[in-house]
CSV table of C-alpha atoms in Angstrom, one decimal:
chain,number,residue,atom,x,y,z
P,1,UNK,CA,18.0,46.9,11.8
P,2,UNK,CA,18.7,48.4,8.3
P,3,UNK,CA,17.0,47.1,5.2
P,4,UNK,CA,18.7,46.6,1.9
P,5,UNK,CA,17.4,49.3,-0.5
P,6,UNK,CA,18.1,46.9,-3.4
P,7,UNK,CA,15.9,44.2,-2.0
P,8,UNK,CA,12.6,43.8,-3.8
P,9,UNK,CA,9.7,42.3,-1.8
P,10,UNK,CA,7.1,40.2,-3.7
P,11,UNK,CA,3.5,40.1,-2.6
P,12,UNK,CA,2.5,36.6,-3.6
P,13,UNK,CA,-1.2,37.3,-3.1
P,14,UNK,CA,-1.0,40.2,-5.5
P,15,UNK,CA,0.8,38.1,-8.0
P,16,UNK,CA,-1.7,35.2,-7.8
P,17,UNK,CA,-4.7,37.6,-8.0
P,18,UNK,CA,-3.3,39.1,-11.2
P,19,UNK,CA,-4.0,35.8,-13.1
P,20,UNK,CA,-6.0,33.5,-10.8
P,21,UNK,CA,-7.3,31.3,-13.6
P,22,UNK,CA,-3.8,30.6,-15.1
P,23,UNK,CA,-2.4,29.9,-11.6
P,24,UNK,CA,-5.3,27.6,-10.8
P,25,UNK,CA,-4.7,25.6,-14.0
P,26,UNK,CA,-1.0,25.4,-13.4
P,27,UNK,CA,-1.6,24.2,-9.8
P,28,UNK,CA,-4.1,21.5,-11.1
P,29,UNK,CA,-1.5,20.4,-13.7
P,30,UNK,CA,1.2,20.0,-11.1
P,31,UNK,CA,-1.2,18.1,-8.8
P,32,UNK,CA,-2.2,15.8,-11.7
P,33,UNK,CA,1.5,15.2,-12.7
P,34,UNK,CA,2.4,14.3,-9.1
P,35,UNK,CA,-0.7,12.0,-8.8
P,36,UNK,CA,0.2,10.2,-12.0
P,37,UNK,CA,3.8,9.8,-10.8
P,38,UNK,CA,2.8,8.4,-7.4
P,39,UNK,CA,0.3,6.0,-8.8
P,40,UNK,CA,2.7,4.8,-11.4
P,41,UNK,CA,5.5,4.3,-8.9
P,42,UNK,CA,3.3,2.3,-6.7
P,43,UNK,CA,1.9,0.1,-9.5
P,44,UNK,CA,5.0,-0.2,-11.8
P,45,UNK,CA,6.7,-2.9,-9.8
P,46,UNK,CA,8.2,-6.2,-10.7
P,47,UNK,CA,5.5,-7.9,-8.7
P,48,UNK,CA,2.8,-6.3,-10.8
P,49,UNK,CA,4.5,-7.1,-14.1
P,50,UNK,CA,5.6,-10.6,-13.1
P,51,UNK,CA,4.4,-12.1,-9.8
P,52,UNK,CA,7.0,-13.9,-7.7
P,53,UNK,CA,7.6,-17.5,-8.8
P,54,UNK,CA,5.4,-17.1,-11.9
P,55,UNK,CA,8.2,-17.5,-14.4
P,56,UNK,CA,9.6,-20.5,-12.5
P,57,UNK,CA,6.2,-22.2,-12.4
P,58,UNK,CA,5.6,-21.7,-16.1
P,59,UNK,CA,9.2,-22.8,-17.0
P,60,UNK,CA,8.8,-26.0,-15.0
P,61,UNK,CA,5.5,-26.9,-16.8
P,62,UNK,CA,7.1,-26.3,-20.1
P,63,UNK,CA,10.1,-28.5,-19.2
P,64,UNK,CA,7.6,-31.2,-18.3
P,65,UNK,CA,5.9,-30.6,-21.6
P,66,UNK,CA,2.6,-29.7,-20.0
P,67,UNK,CA,1.9,-26.9,-22.5
P,68,UNK,CA,-1.8,-26.9,-22.1
P,69,UNK,CA,-1.5,-26.5,-18.3
P,70,UNK,CA,1.0,-23.7,-18.8
P,71,UNK,CA,-1.2,-22.0,-21.3
P,72,UNK,CA,-4.2,-22.3,-19.0
P,73,UNK,CA,-2.2,-20.7,-16.2
P,74,UNK,CA,-1.3,-17.7,-18.4
P,75,UNK,CA,-4.9,-17.2,-19.5
P,76,UNK,CA,-6.0,-16.9,-15.9
P,77,UNK,CA,-3.5,-14.1,-15.2
P,78,UNK,CA,-3.8,-10.5,-16.3
P,79,UNK,CA,-0.3,-9.2,-15.8
P,80,UNK,CA,2.3,-8.3,-18.4
P,81,UNK,CA,4.4,-11.5,-18.3
P,82,UNK,CA,1.3,-13.8,-18.5
P,83,UNK,CA,0.0,-12.1,-21.7
P,84,UNK,CA,3.4,-12.3,-23.4
P,85,UNK,CA,4.0,-15.9,-22.5
P,86,UNK,CA,0.5,-16.9,-23.5
P,87,UNK,CA,1.0,-15.9,-27.2
P,88,UNK,CA,4.4,-17.6,-27.1
P,89,UNK,CA,3.0,-20.9,-25.9
P,90,UNK,CA,0.1,-20.7,-28.3
P,91,UNK,CA,2.4,-20.3,-31.3
P,92,UNK,CA,5.1,-22.8,-30.2
P,93,UNK,CA,4.5,-25.2,-33.2
P,94,UNK,CA,5.5,-22.5,-35.7
P,95,UNK,CA,9.1,-22.3,-34.6
P,96,UNK,CA,11.3,-20.2,-32.3
P,97,UNK,CA,11.4,-17.1,-34.6
P,98,UNK,CA,7.7,-16.9,-34.8
P,99,UNK,CA,7.4,-17.3,-31.0
P,100,UNK,CA,9.9,-14.5,-30.5
P,101,UNK,CA,8.1,-12.2,-33.0
P,102,UNK,CA,4.6,-12.7,-31.5
P,103,UNK,CA,6.0,-12.3,-28.0
P,104,UNK,CA,7.7,-9.1,-29.0
P,105,UNK,CA,4.6,-7.7,-30.6
P,106,UNK,CA,2.5,-8.6,-27.6
P,107,UNK,CA,5.0,-7.0,-25.3
P,108,UNK,CA,4.8,-3.8,-27.3
P,109,UNK,CA,1.0,-3.8,-27.2
P,110,UNK,CA,0.8,-4.4,-23.5
P,111,UNK,CA,3.6,-1.9,-22.8
P,112,UNK,CA,1.8,0.8,-24.7
P,113,UNK,CA,-0.7,1.3,-21.9
P,114,UNK,CA,2.2,1.7,-19.5
P,115,UNK,CA,3.9,4.3,-21.7
P,116,UNK,CA,0.7,6.3,-21.9
P,117,UNK,CA,1.4,7.5,-18.3
P,118,UNK,CA,4.7,8.9,-19.5
P,119,UNK,CA,2.9,10.6,-22.4
P,120,UNK,CA,0.6,12.4,-19.9
P,121,UNK,CA,3.6,13.7,-17.9
P,122,UNK,CA,5.2,14.8,-21.2
P,123,UNK,CA,2.1,16.7,-22.1
P,124,UNK,CA,2.3,18.6,-18.8
P,125,UNK,CA,5.9,19.5,-19.7
P,126,UNK,CA,4.8,20.9,-23.0
P,127,UNK,CA,1.5,22.6,-22.0
P,128,UNK,CA,2.5,24.2,-18.7
P,129,UNK,CA,5.0,26.7,-20.1
P,130,UNK,CA,2.4,27.6,-22.8
P,131,UNK,CA,-0.2,28.4,-20.2
P,132,UNK,CA,2.4,30.4,-18.3
P,133,UNK,CA,3.3,32.4,-21.4
P,134,UNK,CA,-0.3,33.0,-22.1
P,135,UNK,CA,-0.8,34.5,-18.7
P,136,UNK,CA,2.2,36.8,-19.3
P,137,UNK,CA,1.0,37.9,-22.8
P,138,UNK,CA,-2.5,38.7,-21.5
P,139,UNK,CA,-1.0,40.6,-18.6
P,140,UNK,CA,1.2,42.6,-20.9
P,141,UNK,CA,-1.8,43.3,-23.2
P,142,UNK,CA,-3.8,44.8,-20.3
P,143,UNK,CA,-0.7,46.8,-19.1
P,144,UNK,CA,-0.3,48.6,-22.4
P,145,UNK,CA,-4.0,48.7,-23.4
P,146,UNK,CA,-4.6,52.1,-21.9
P,147,UNK,CA,-2.6,54.5,-24.2
P,148,UNK,CA,-3.6,57.7,-22.4
P,149,UNK,CA,-1.4,57.1,-19.4
P,150,UNK,CA,0.3,59.9,-17.5
P,151,UNK,CA,4.0,60.0,-16.8
P,152,UNK,CA,3.4,59.2,-13.2
P,153,UNK,CA,1.6,55.9,-14.1
P,154,UNK,CA,4.5,54.5,-16.2
P,155,UNK,CA,5.9,52.9,-13.1
P,156,UNK,CA,2.6,51.2,-12.5
P,157,UNK,CA,2.9,49.7,-16.0
P,158,UNK,CA,6.3,48.1,-15.2
P,159,UNK,CA,4.9,46.9,-11.9
P,160,UNK,CA,2.1,45.2,-13.8
P,161,UNK,CA,4.6,43.6,-16.2
P,162,UNK,CA,6.5,42.2,-13.3
P,163,UNK,CA,3.4,40.6,-11.9
P,164,UNK,CA,2.4,39.3,-15.3
P,165,UNK,CA,5.8,37.5,-15.8
P,166,UNK,CA,5.0,35.4,-12.7
P,167,UNK,CA,2.8,33.1,-14.7
P,168,UNK,CA,5.7,32.2,-17.0
P,169,UNK,CA,7.9,31.5,-14.0
P,170,UNK,CA,5.1,29.3,-12.5
P,171,UNK,CA,4.7,27.5,-15.9
P,172,UNK,CA,8.4,26.7,-16.1
P,173,UNK,CA,8.5,25.5,-12.6
P,174,UNK,CA,5.6,23.1,-13.2
P,175,UNK,CA,7.2,21.9,-16.5
P,176,UNK,CA,10.6,21.3,-14.8
P,177,UNK,CA,8.8,19.3,-12.0
P,178,UNK,CA,6.9,17.2,-14.6
P,179,UNK,CA,10.1,16.6,-16.6
P,180,UNK,CA,12.0,15.3,-13.5
P,181,UNK,CA,9.1,13.0,-12.6
P,182,UNK,CA,8.9,11.9,-16.3
P,183,UNK,CA,12.6,11.0,-16.3
P,184,UNK,CA,12.4,9.0,-13.0
P,185,UNK,CA,9.4,7.1,-14.2
P,186,UNK,CA,10.8,6.4,-17.6
P,187,UNK,CA,14.0,5.0,-16.1
P,188,UNK,CA,12.0,2.7,-13.8
P,189,UNK,CA,9.7,1.5,-16.6
P,190,UNK,CA,12.5,0.7,-19.0
P,191,UNK,CA,14.4,-1.2,-16.4
P,192,UNK,CA,11.4,-3.3,-15.4
P,193,UNK,CA,10.3,-4.0,-18.9
P,194,UNK,CA,13.8,-5.0,-19.9
P,195,UNK,CA,14.1,-7.4,-17.0
P,196,UNK,CA,10.7,-9.1,-17.7
P,197,UNK,CA,11.4,-9.3,-21.4
P,198,UNK,CA,14.8,-11.0,-20.8
P,199,UNK,CA,13.0,-13.6,-18.6
P,200,UNK,CA,10.4,-14.0,-21.4
P,201,UNK,CA,13.1,-14.7,-23.9
P,202,UNK,CA,14.6,-17.4,-21.7
P,203,UNK,CA,11.2,-19.0,-21.5
P,204,UNK,CA,10.9,-18.8,-25.3
P,205,UNK,CA,14.0,-20.8,-25.6
P,206,UNK,CA,12.6,-23.4,-23.3
P,207,UNK,CA,9.4,-23.5,-25.3
P,208,UNK,CA,11.4,-24.1,-28.5
P,209,UNK,CA,13.5,-26.9,-27.0
P,210,UNK,CA,10.6,-28.6,-25.3
P,211,UNK,CA,8.5,-28.5,-28.5
P,212,UNK,CA,11.4,-29.9,-30.6
P,213,UNK,CA,11.8,-32.7,-28.0
P,214,UNK,CA,8.1,-33.5,-28.2
P,215,UNK,CA,8.3,-33.7,-31.9
P,216,UNK,CA,11.3,-36.1,-31.8
P,217,UNK,CA,9.6,-38.4,-29.3
P,218,UNK,CA,6.4,-38.4,-31.4
């Protein structure tokens, strides 16, 4: 069996040992990014943002003009929809526009904690290539540090440069992985928040109508 003379074999062990600290950091960053993504995908569900039948239960209480009971139910819950509807019910006497404004503000406040997970993934996208480039620059520095090299050792310099470039490649791979995970998680989060916010807007309309009806009867 003949071997291709143009084929270049890569000794991964030699590459990793050239910059073990940089590779260890990049590996930890990739593990952290994957852990954040898996945790977010398992917790960012419609059930966690708005449990089943919660909106229907609150809507029915509002239609029956049992505002205090609906408010008490929201106060006992800790999920996204409960907090948004809680401020809406509390400010129902100030008009529909006020209800919409406070619900929107509360939704942004509660959603900020969810968006922080995306920020962490985005930080990995930015920092990983920088660590990779740092490893390459340091490797190039050591490769050219000795100015009293013989002609026979020039090939060793280029071999060292080839090994040093590996950290940049690894950094880009980690960044691309984190970017893909970021995009998937962002799409999921936007879709869920949009769905829950639309349901909250429908409840806001019910709050306004029920409040006006109560005022007319009074």
